[in-house]
Amino acid sequence: MNRPVRIETPSREGKAPPQVRAGGIDDSPFDVEKVRRDFPLLKSLMNGKPLVYLDSAASAQKPSCVLEALNVFYTGCYSNIHRGVYHLSAAATQAYEESRRKAARLIHARSEREIIFVRGATEAINLVAFSWGDRNVSEGDEILVSEMEHHSNIVPWQFLCERKGARLRVIPIDDRGELILEEYERLLGPKTKIVAVTHQSNSLGTVNPVSKIVDMAHRQGVPVLLDGAQAIPHHRLDVQQLDCDFYAFSAHKMYGPTGIGVLYGREKLLEEMPPWQGGGDMIRTVTFDKTTYAELPHKFEAGTPNIAGGVGFGTTIDYLVGLDLDKVAAYERELLRYALATLSEIPQIRFIGTARERCSVISFELEGVHPHDVGTILDGEGVAIRTGHHCTQPVMDHFGVPATARASLACYNTKEDINRLAGAIRKALEVFR
Ligand SMILES: *Cc1c(COP(=O)(O)O)cnc(C)c1O
C-alpha cells in the first residue's frame, strides 16, 4: 500500500546528466547539437525549409523527456490528486508534489509552501493583485509598475486600482530601453504599496537590475513582485538572495507544458493573504456557517489543477538543471552577441531596445517593410519570428512604432539559425525594394 511510485522519465542516455563532476567543476562544453536532438519539433520543415524557431519568448519548444513524462503519466499513473486513498491517486499526488519540491529547489525557495501552482505568470500576478491587493491597498495608495511591462503585469493592477481608488504609477524607460532608476527612486514614496516589475523584458530583452530594485523598495518597506516569465529559462535564480517578495513564471516558456506555472511568495505574506478562489482542495472544513481554509500552498489552489502539466513540469525542471543554467546563460550570451553583430551588417535594420544588460530578445524594424510583412516573408523562408506589439503596447508607444519584428533565442538555437535569419531579412528587403 502506498508504495512510493516514482514517475520515472527516461532522460537522455537513460540517466540524469551529470551536473557537476567530482571536484565540483564541470568543464564539459555546452553541446547545442546534442540539445537540439532532444527537441523533436526542431527537426520539422516549414514551407519546405528546415525550421528555424526564433519565437521562444512567446513559448518554447518541448524536449522529448517532457513529452514522455506526460505520456507516462496519462497512460500509467493518471488519477486525480490529494483525495484518493487508492494507490494510483497517491502516486499521482506524489508526482505532482515532487514537482513542487523541484520548483522550490530551482529558485531556492525556503520551502515548497512558498510555491503556489497556477496557470502561468498571468494568473500568478492576478492572484497577488486580487488577494494581496484586497488586504493591503486602499484609496489614495499607489502601485508602481514600469513602462516596459507585459500587459499581464499592468492590467491586473489597473483592476485593483479601479476597485480601490488607488493609482497606478509608471517608472519610465530611456531610449535604450533601460529603466530610469532616478525616476524610480523619486516615485517610491509613502503612498507606494507594491512595486511590480519585470525581471527581463519580452519586447526589448532588457534585463533589469532587480536586486537593486528590490533593495530600494525594501528600504521604504515596500514589497516587490518580479515578473520572471522571460528570465526564468535564461538565468540561475535565487529568490532568497534576491530577497523579492513574489516571483511569477510560466512553465511553457522554460520548455515545459502549457497551463502550469508558479507564484513564489514569501511565506509570511502568503500566510496573511486571503484565498482568492473558492472550491475544492483549498478548504479544511466547510459548513454553511463557516469554512476554514487549507494550509499553504493549497489555500490558493482551488479545484482540480493541471495535474499532468505539474508532473511534466517536474521533468522540465530536471532537464533545465541538467543543462546547467550557467552554461546555458554563457552560450546564449555568445549567441546574442553573434546575432547582433550579424544583423548590424544590414544597414536598413533598426534595433528597438539596446540595453547594456540584455538577453535573448532582438526587436527590430526594417526600413521600408512593415513588421508583419517581415514576418510573412521570413515564414516563407522557414524562419519563425514574432511580429506585433508583444503584449507591451506602452513600449511600442515609447518608441513610436505600432509593432516590431522580434527574434528570440533559446538554448537550442545556433549561429546557423542566425545566418538563416539574416538571409531571410535580406530577402525581405529585396522583395520590398
Ligand atoms: C509571457 C509573459 C507573460 C505572461 O505569461 P503567460 O504564460 O502568458 O501567463 C508575462 N510577462 C512576461 C514578461 C512575459 O514574457
Short mmCIF file of C-alpha atoms and ligand atoms in Angstrom, two decimals:
data_model
loop_
_atom_site.label_atom_id
_atom_site.label_comp_id
_atom_site.label_asym_id
_atom_site.label_seq_id
_atom_site.Cartn_x
_atom_site.Cartn_y
_atom_site.Cartn_z
CA MET A 1 0.00 0.00 0.00
CA ASN A 2 1.13 3.48 -0.80
CA ARG A 3 4.28 2.05 -2.20
CA PRO A 4 6.08 5.13 -3.44
CA VAL A 5 5.71 5.19 -7.19
CA ARG A 6 8.12 7.40 -8.99
CA ILE A 7 7.17 8.70 -12.38
CA GLU A 8 10.45 7.85 -13.99
CA THR A 9 11.03 9.66 -17.20
CA PRO A 10 13.60 8.22 -19.50
CA SER A 11 16.09 11.03 -19.74
CA ARG A 12 18.78 11.14 -22.35
CA GLU A 13 21.22 8.24 -22.08
CA GLY A 14 18.87 6.75 -19.51
CA LYS A 15 20.31 8.63 -16.58
CA ALA A 16 20.34 12.14 -15.31
CA PRO A 17 23.09 14.14 -16.95
CA PRO A 18 25.89 14.89 -14.53
CA GLN A 19 25.73 18.49 -13.47
CA VAL A 20 28.91 18.75 -11.51
CA ARG A 21 31.80 16.37 -11.72
CA ALA A 22 33.79 15.09 -8.82
CA GLY A 23 35.86 18.02 -7.70
CA GLY A 24 32.95 20.38 -8.29
CA ILE A 25 34.00 21.52 -11.74
CA ASP A 26 32.01 20.69 -14.82
CA ASP A 27 34.13 21.82 -17.71
CA SER A 28 32.33 19.95 -20.49
CA PRO A 29 31.32 22.37 -23.24
CA PHE A 30 27.69 23.20 -23.98
CA ASP A 31 26.74 20.86 -26.80
CA VAL A 32 23.99 22.58 -28.76
CA GLU A 33 23.67 19.79 -31.34
CA LYS A 34 23.00 17.32 -28.57
CA VAL A 35 20.44 19.69 -27.07
CA ARG A 36 18.71 20.08 -30.45
CA ARG A 37 18.27 16.32 -30.70
CA ASP A 38 16.15 16.49 -27.54
CA PHE A 39 13.55 18.67 -29.29
CA PRO A 40 11.65 16.66 -31.91
CA LEU A 41 9.78 19.63 -33.38
CA LEU A 42 13.02 21.34 -34.37
CA LYS A 43 13.52 18.64 -36.98
CA SER A 44 10.42 19.69 -38.90
CA LEU A 45 10.16 21.62 -42.12
CA MET A 46 8.32 24.89 -42.50
CA ASN A 47 7.27 25.82 -46.02
CA GLY A 48 9.62 23.14 -47.28
CA LYS A 49 12.63 24.52 -45.41
CA PRO A 50 14.21 23.30 -42.20
CA LEU A 51 12.52 25.16 -39.37
CA VAL A 52 14.39 27.97 -37.65
CA TYR A 53 12.44 28.60 -34.48
CA LEU A 54 13.06 32.09 -33.11
CA ASP A 55 9.91 32.63 -31.08
CA SER A 56 10.80 31.03 -27.78
CA ALA A 57 9.96 34.24 -25.89
CA ALA A 58 6.33 33.55 -26.81
CA SER A 59 6.61 29.87 -25.98
CA ALA A 60 9.50 27.43 -26.04
CA GLN A 61 9.59 24.00 -27.68
CA LYS A 62 9.48 20.87 -25.51
CA PRO A 63 12.13 18.19 -25.13
CA SER A 64 11.17 14.51 -25.61
CA CYS A 65 11.65 13.75 -21.92
CA VAL A 66 8.82 16.17 -21.06
CA LEU A 67 6.55 14.74 -23.75
CA GLU A 68 7.31 11.25 -22.49
CA ALA A 69 6.61 12.24 -18.90
CA LEU A 70 3.15 13.43 -19.94
CA ASN A 71 2.57 10.22 -21.83
CA VAL A 72 3.81 8.00 -18.99
CA PHE A 73 1.64 9.89 -16.55
CA TYR A 74 -1.54 9.68 -18.63
CA THR A 75 -1.04 6.08 -19.66
CA GLY A 76 0.32 4.62 -16.44
CA CYS A 77 -0.37 6.75 -13.39
CA TYR A 78 -3.31 9.01 -14.13
CA SER A 79 -5.87 9.91 -11.48
CA ASN A 80 -6.96 12.95 -9.51
CA ILE A 81 -4.70 14.05 -6.68
CA HIS A 82 -4.91 14.85 -2.96
CA ARG A 83 -8.13 12.94 -2.32
CA GLY A 84 -7.91 9.30 -3.21
CA VAL A 85 -6.66 6.70 -0.78
CA TYR A 86 -6.04 4.23 -3.58
CA HIS A 87 -2.59 3.62 -4.89
CA LEU A 88 -2.93 5.46 -8.19
CA SER A 89 -4.10 8.67 -6.57
CA ALA A 90 -1.32 8.51 -4.02
CA ALA A 91 1.20 8.05 -6.82
CA ALA A 92 -0.21 10.95 -8.83
CA THR A 93 -0.20 13.16 -5.75
CA GLN A 94 3.35 12.21 -5.03
CA ALA A 95 4.50 13.02 -8.55
CA TYR A 96 2.67 16.35 -8.53
CA GLU A 97 4.05 17.34 -5.14
CA GLU A 98 7.54 16.23 -6.13
CA SER A 99 7.37 18.84 -8.90
CA ARG A 100 6.58 21.47 -6.32
CA ARG A 101 9.69 20.50 -4.36
CA LYS A 102 11.73 20.66 -7.57
CA ALA A 103 10.36 24.14 -8.32
CA ALA A 104 11.27 25.24 -4.80
CA ARG A 105 14.81 23.92 -5.26
CA LEU A 106 15.13 25.50 -8.71
CA ILE A 107 14.55 29.00 -7.39
CA HIS A 108 15.92 28.28 -3.91
CA ALA A 109 12.69 29.00 -2.03
CA ARG A 110 12.76 28.31 1.71
CA SER A 111 10.10 25.63 1.39
CA GLU A 112 7.54 24.23 -1.03
CA ARG A 113 4.87 26.03 0.98
CA GLU A 114 6.04 29.11 -0.88
CA ILE A 115 5.32 27.55 -4.29
CA ILE A 116 1.76 28.09 -5.50
CA PHE A 117 0.89 26.26 -8.69
CA VAL A 118 -1.07 28.44 -11.10
CA ARG A 119 -1.84 28.50 -14.82
CA GLY A 120 1.14 30.72 -15.56
CA ALA A 121 2.68 34.10 -14.91
CA THR A 122 -0.55 35.90 -15.77
CA GLU A 123 -2.54 34.01 -13.18
CA ALA A 124 0.23 34.42 -10.62
CA ILE A 125 0.14 38.21 -10.94
CA ASN A 126 -3.65 38.26 -10.86
CA LEU A 127 -3.55 36.20 -7.68
CA VAL A 128 -1.33 38.74 -5.95
CA ALA A 129 -3.27 41.72 -7.28
CA PHE A 130 -6.55 40.23 -6.03
CA SER A 131 -5.57 38.57 -2.80
CA TRP A 132 -2.68 40.67 -1.52
CA GLY A 133 -4.18 43.80 -3.10
CA ASP A 134 -7.52 43.26 -1.44
CA ARG A 135 -5.94 43.25 2.01
CA ASN A 136 -3.28 45.88 1.56
CA VAL A 137 -4.36 48.55 -0.90
CA SER A 138 -6.86 51.33 -0.28
CA GLU A 139 -7.93 54.66 -1.67
CA GLY A 140 -5.12 57.03 -2.50
CA ASP A 141 -2.44 54.30 -2.42
CA GLU A 142 -0.02 53.86 -5.29
CA ILE A 143 1.18 50.84 -7.22
CA LEU A 144 4.39 51.10 -9.15
CA VAL A 145 4.93 49.28 -12.44
CA SER A 146 7.31 50.10 -15.28
CA GLU A 147 6.84 51.28 -18.82
CA MET A 148 8.27 48.03 -20.18
CA GLU A 149 5.77 45.69 -18.51
CA HIS A 150 3.88 42.95 -20.30
CA HIS A 151 0.13 43.62 -20.24
CA SER A 152 -0.08 40.79 -17.67
CA ASN A 153 1.78 42.99 -15.23
CA ILE A 154 -0.30 46.09 -15.96
CA VAL A 155 -3.95 45.14 -16.32
CA PRO A 156 -4.38 43.18 -13.03
CA TRP A 157 -3.03 46.25 -11.19
CA GLN A 158 -5.38 48.52 -13.10
CA PHE A 159 -8.29 46.32 -11.98
CA LEU A 160 -7.05 46.64 -8.41
CA CYS A 161 -6.72 50.42 -8.71
CA GLU A 162 -10.27 50.66 -10.04
CA ARG A 163 -11.64 48.56 -7.21
CA LYS A 164 -9.81 50.50 -4.54
CA GLY A 165 -9.47 54.02 -5.88
CA ALA A 166 -5.70 53.58 -5.94
CA ARG A 167 -3.33 54.99 -8.53
CA LEU A 168 -1.00 53.23 -10.97
CA ARG A 169 2.34 54.99 -11.33
CA VAL A 170 4.82 54.16 -14.07
CA ILE A 171 8.61 54.03 -13.93
CA PRO A 172 9.74 55.38 -17.31
CA ILE A 173 12.37 53.86 -19.59
CA ASP A 174 15.00 55.65 -21.63
CA ASP A 175 15.65 55.27 -25.34
CA ARG A 176 17.92 52.28 -24.81
CA GLY A 177 15.02 50.55 -23.13
CA GLU A 178 16.51 50.73 -19.63
CA LEU A 179 14.60 51.68 -16.52
CA ILE A 180 15.40 55.18 -15.29
CA LEU A 181 16.34 54.40 -11.72
CA GLU A 182 16.37 58.05 -10.59
CA GLU A 183 12.72 58.24 -11.60
CA TYR A 184 12.04 55.02 -9.74
CA GLU A 185 13.65 56.47 -6.62
CA ARG A 186 11.54 59.60 -7.00
CA LEU A 187 8.30 57.65 -7.46
CA LEU A 188 8.90 55.37 -4.46
CA GLY A 189 7.14 57.12 -1.62
CA PRO A 190 4.96 56.73 1.46
CA LYS A 191 1.94 56.02 -0.75
CA THR A 192 3.65 53.18 -2.64
CA LYS A 193 2.14 49.85 -1.61
CA ILE A 194 3.88 47.47 -4.01
CA VAL A 195 6.39 47.54 -6.86
CA ALA A 196 5.72 45.16 -9.76
CA VAL A 197 8.38 44.99 -12.47
CA THR A 198 9.67 42.51 -14.95
CA HIS A 199 12.97 40.71 -14.45
CA GLN A 200 13.53 40.66 -18.20
CA SER A 201 11.57 42.48 -20.90
CA ASN A 202 9.91 40.32 -23.53
CA SER A 203 9.89 43.03 -26.20
CA LEU A 204 13.28 44.68 -25.57
CA GLY A 205 15.35 41.97 -23.94
CA THR A 206 16.40 44.34 -21.17
CA VAL A 207 17.49 42.56 -18.01
CA ASN A 208 16.57 44.81 -15.12
CA PRO A 209 18.77 45.39 -12.07
CA VAL A 210 16.27 43.53 -9.92
CA SER A 211 18.47 43.23 -6.87
CA LYS A 212 18.82 46.99 -6.71
CA ILE A 213 15.11 47.47 -7.41
CA VAL A 214 14.24 45.17 -4.50
CA ASP A 215 16.72 46.86 -2.14
CA MET A 216 15.43 50.32 -2.95
CA ALA A 217 11.82 49.28 -2.32
CA HIS A 218 12.64 47.40 0.87
CA ARG A 219 14.39 50.43 2.29
CA GLN A 220 10.94 52.04 2.22
CA GLY A 221 9.24 48.90 3.50
CA VAL A 222 7.59 48.23 0.13
CA PRO A 223 7.27 44.65 -1.18
CA VAL A 224 8.30 43.73 -4.73
CA LEU A 225 6.77 41.37 -7.26
CA LEU A 226 9.02 40.30 -10.11
CA ASP A 227 7.58 39.03 -13.36
CA GLY A 228 10.01 36.25 -14.20
CA ALA A 229 8.25 34.85 -17.28
CA GLN A 230 11.16 35.77 -19.58
CA ALA A 231 14.05 35.49 -17.17
CA ILE A 232 13.44 32.01 -15.80
CA PRO A 233 14.83 29.88 -18.69
CA HIS A 234 17.94 32.03 -19.08
CA HIS A 235 19.35 32.71 -15.63
CA ARG A 236 20.05 30.91 -12.41
CA LEU A 237 17.66 32.30 -9.84
CA ASP A 238 17.87 32.50 -6.06
CA VAL A 239 14.80 34.17 -4.57
CA GLN A 240 16.34 34.24 -1.09
CA GLN A 241 19.42 36.05 -2.26
CA LEU A 242 17.35 38.37 -4.45
CA ASP A 243 15.01 38.84 -1.48
CA CYS A 244 11.99 39.57 -3.70
CA ASP A 245 8.56 39.06 -2.15
CA PHE A 246 6.80 37.50 -5.13
CA TYR A 247 8.15 35.92 -8.31
CA ALA A 248 5.89 34.80 -11.17
CA PHE A 249 6.69 32.44 -14.04
CA SER A 250 5.22 30.00 -16.57
CA ALA A 251 6.47 26.51 -17.40
CA HIS A 252 5.79 26.84 -21.14
CA LYS A 253 8.50 29.46 -21.61
CA MET A 254 11.05 27.18 -19.94
CA TYR A 255 10.49 24.17 -22.24
CA GLY A 256 7.63 22.81 -20.12
CA PRO A 257 3.92 22.19 -20.63
CA THR A 258 1.36 24.96 -21.08
CA GLY A 259 -1.17 25.70 -18.37
CA ILE A 260 1.15 25.40 -15.38
CA GLY A 261 3.31 27.96 -13.67
CA VAL A 262 4.39 29.22 -10.30
CA LEU A 263 3.72 32.04 -7.95
CA TYR A 264 6.56 32.15 -5.47
CA GLY A 265 5.61 34.16 -2.41
CA ARG A 266 7.35 34.88 0.86
CA GLU A 267 5.63 32.59 3.35
CA LYS A 268 4.77 35.33 5.81
CA LEU A 269 2.98 37.33 3.11
CA LEU A 270 1.17 34.29 1.73
CA GLU A 271 0.01 33.38 5.25
CA GLU A 272 -1.55 36.80 5.67
CA MET A 273 -3.29 36.76 2.28
CA PRO A 274 -6.90 35.58 1.91
CA PRO A 275 -7.75 32.86 -0.62
CA TRP A 276 -8.77 34.26 -3.97
CA GLN A 277 -10.80 31.43 -5.46
CA GLY A 278 -13.08 29.13 -3.52
CA GLY A 279 -13.73 25.48 -4.22
CA GLY A 280 -12.40 22.02 -3.64
CA ASP A 281 -8.89 21.36 -2.40
CA MET A 282 -8.45 24.79 -0.79
CA ILE A 283 -10.60 24.10 2.27
CA ARG A 284 -10.10 22.39 5.58
CA THR A 285 -13.76 22.21 6.63
CA VAL A 286 -16.92 23.50 5.05
CA THR A 287 -20.28 24.13 6.68
CA PHE A 288 -22.90 26.58 5.57
CA ASP A 289 -21.97 28.79 8.51
CA LYS A 290 -18.24 28.81 8.15
CA THR A 291 -15.45 27.48 6.01
CA THR A 292 -11.88 27.14 7.13
CA TYR A 293 -9.02 27.04 4.71
CA ALA A 294 -6.31 24.60 3.91
CA GLU A 295 -2.70 25.36 4.70
CA LEU A 296 -0.21 26.78 2.25
CA PRO A 297 0.16 26.23 -0.60
CA HIS A 298 -3.25 24.59 -1.08
CA LYS A 299 -5.12 27.63 0.23
CA PHE A 300 -4.55 29.21 -3.17
CA GLU A 301 -5.20 26.14 -5.31
CA ALA A 302 -8.96 25.69 -5.62
CA GLY A 303 -10.23 22.93 -7.87
CA THR A 304 -8.56 20.19 -9.85
CA PRO A 305 -5.31 21.61 -11.14
CA ASN A 306 -3.32 20.84 -14.27
CA ILE A 307 -2.07 17.57 -12.81
CA ALA A 308 -0.26 16.23 -15.85
CA GLY A 309 1.21 19.66 -16.54
CA GLY A 310 2.51 19.76 -13.00
CA VAL A 311 4.11 16.34 -13.35
CA GLY A 312 5.62 17.29 -16.72
CA PHE A 313 6.89 20.48 -15.16
CA GLY A 314 8.96 18.43 -12.72
CA THR A 315 10.65 16.69 -15.63
CA THR A 316 11.17 20.07 -17.28
CA ILE A 317 12.99 21.34 -14.23
CA ASP A 318 15.21 18.25 -14.17
CA TYR A 319 16.00 18.86 -17.81
CA LEU A 320 16.87 22.50 -17.29
CA VAL A 321 19.01 21.76 -14.26
CA GLY A 322 20.70 19.00 -16.27
CA LEU A 323 21.62 21.51 -18.99
CA ASP A 324 23.22 23.68 -16.30
CA LEU A 325 21.77 27.18 -16.38
CA ASP A 326 25.16 28.82 -16.09
CA LYS A 327 26.30 27.10 -19.28
CA VAL A 328 23.02 27.95 -20.98
CA ALA A 329 23.45 31.60 -20.00
CA ALA A 330 27.02 31.73 -21.30
CA TYR A 331 26.05 30.03 -24.56
CA GLU A 332 23.08 32.33 -25.12
CA ARG A 333 25.16 35.41 -24.33
CA GLU A 334 27.60 34.48 -27.07
CA LEU A 335 24.75 33.69 -29.46
CA LEU A 336 23.14 37.08 -28.83
CA ARG A 337 26.46 38.81 -29.41
CA TYR A 338 26.85 36.94 -32.69
CA ALA A 339 23.27 37.76 -33.73
CA LEU A 340 23.66 41.46 -33.02
CA ALA A 341 26.95 41.60 -34.91
CA THR A 342 25.49 39.70 -37.87
CA LEU A 343 22.28 41.71 -38.10
CA SER A 344 24.12 45.02 -37.64
CA GLU A 345 25.67 44.42 -41.04
CA ILE A 346 22.24 45.03 -42.57
CA PRO A 347 22.07 48.84 -42.93
CA GLN A 348 18.27 49.00 -43.11
CA ILE A 349 17.80 47.40 -39.69
CA ARG A 350 16.95 49.46 -36.63
CA PHE A 351 17.04 47.76 -33.26
CA ILE A 352 14.30 48.62 -30.78
CA GLY A 353 15.92 48.24 -27.39
CA THR A 354 19.67 48.47 -26.96
CA ALA A 355 20.03 47.98 -23.22
CA ARG A 356 23.51 47.25 -21.92
CA GLU A 357 22.18 44.31 -19.90
CA ARG A 358 20.07 42.28 -22.25
CA CYS A 359 19.28 38.70 -23.06
CA SER A 360 17.78 36.52 -25.79
CA VAL A 361 15.48 39.06 -27.45
CA ILE A 362 16.12 41.13 -30.58
CA SER A 363 13.36 43.54 -31.59
CA PHE A 364 13.82 45.37 -34.84
CA GLU A 365 12.33 47.35 -37.66
CA LEU A 366 13.30 47.14 -41.30
CA GLU A 367 13.33 50.34 -43.25
CA GLY A 368 10.52 50.30 -45.80
CA VAL A 369 9.00 46.98 -44.72
CA HIS A 370 6.06 46.62 -42.34
CA PRO A 371 6.85 44.22 -39.47
CA HIS A 372 4.00 41.92 -40.49
CA ASP A 373 5.41 41.66 -44.00
CA VAL A 374 8.80 40.84 -42.49
CA GLY A 375 7.14 38.04 -40.54
CA THR A 376 5.35 36.68 -43.58
CA ILE A 377 8.41 36.66 -45.82
CA LEU A 378 10.54 35.07 -43.10
CA ASP A 379 7.87 32.40 -42.66
CA GLY A 380 8.24 31.57 -46.34
CA GLU A 381 11.94 31.03 -45.64
CA GLY A 382 11.22 28.67 -42.76
CA VAL A 383 12.13 31.26 -40.13
CA ALA A 384 9.58 31.70 -37.33
CA ILE A 385 9.73 35.05 -35.59
CA ARG A 386 7.01 37.09 -33.95
CA THR A 387 5.65 40.40 -35.13
CA GLY A 388 3.32 42.72 -33.27
CA HIS A 389 3.28 44.64 -30.02
CA HIS A 390 4.26 41.58 -27.94
CA CYS A 391 1.66 42.48 -25.30
CA THR A 392 3.67 45.60 -24.47
CA GLN A 393 1.82 48.43 -26.16
CA PRO A 394 3.33 51.12 -23.88
CA VAL A 395 6.79 50.06 -25.14
CA MET A 396 5.62 50.45 -28.74
CA ASP A 397 4.27 53.91 -27.85
CA HIS A 398 7.59 54.85 -26.29
CA PHE A 399 9.49 54.01 -29.46
CA GLY A 400 6.78 55.42 -31.74
CA VAL A 401 6.15 52.17 -33.61
CA PRO A 402 2.94 50.15 -33.97
CA ALA A 403 4.80 46.86 -33.89
CA THR A 404 8.25 45.29 -34.12
CA ALA A 405 9.68 42.12 -35.56
CA ARG A 406 11.13 40.06 -32.73
CA ALA A 407 13.56 37.18 -32.89
CA SER A 408 14.06 35.45 -29.58
CA LEU A 409 16.76 32.93 -28.74
CA ALA A 410 16.75 29.80 -26.65
CA CYS A 411 19.28 27.16 -25.68
CA TYR A 412 18.61 25.19 -28.89
CA ASN A 413 19.33 28.00 -31.35
CA THR A 414 22.57 28.10 -33.32
CA LYS A 415 24.70 30.51 -35.30
CA GLU A 416 23.34 28.79 -38.39
CA ASP A 417 19.83 29.87 -37.28
CA ILE A 418 21.11 33.45 -37.11
CA ASN A 419 22.63 33.19 -40.58
CA ARG A 420 19.30 31.91 -41.92
CA LEU A 421 17.53 34.81 -40.20
CA ALA A 422 19.91 37.34 -41.73
CA GLY A 423 19.49 35.76 -45.18
CA ALA A 424 15.71 35.86 -44.90
CA ILE A 425 15.79 39.51 -43.81
CA ARG A 426 17.91 40.36 -46.86
CA LYS A 427 15.34 38.59 -49.00
CA ALA A 428 12.53 40.66 -47.46
CA LEU A 429 14.48 43.81 -48.25
CA GLU A 430 14.85 42.72 -51.87
CA VAL A 431 11.15 41.98 -52.22
CA PHE A 432 10.27 45.44 -50.97
CA ARG A 433 12.99 47.36 -52.74
C1 LIG B 1 4.78 35.65 -21.50
C2 LIG B 1 4.91 36.70 -20.49
C3 LIG B 1 3.94 36.90 -19.51
C4 LIG B 1 2.67 36.11 -19.48
O1 LIG B 1 2.91 34.75 -19.34
P1 LIG B 1 1.72 33.70 -19.57
O2 LIG B 1 2.44 32.40 -19.65
O3 LIG B 1 1.06 34.09 -20.86
O4 LIG B 1 0.83 33.81 -18.40
C5 LIG B 1 4.14 37.87 -18.58
N1 LIG B 1 5.25 38.61 -18.58
C6 LIG B 1 6.21 38.46 -19.49
C7 LIG B 1 7.45 39.30 -19.41
C8 LIG B 1 6.08 37.50 -20.48
O5 LIG B 1 7.04 37.35 -21.40
#
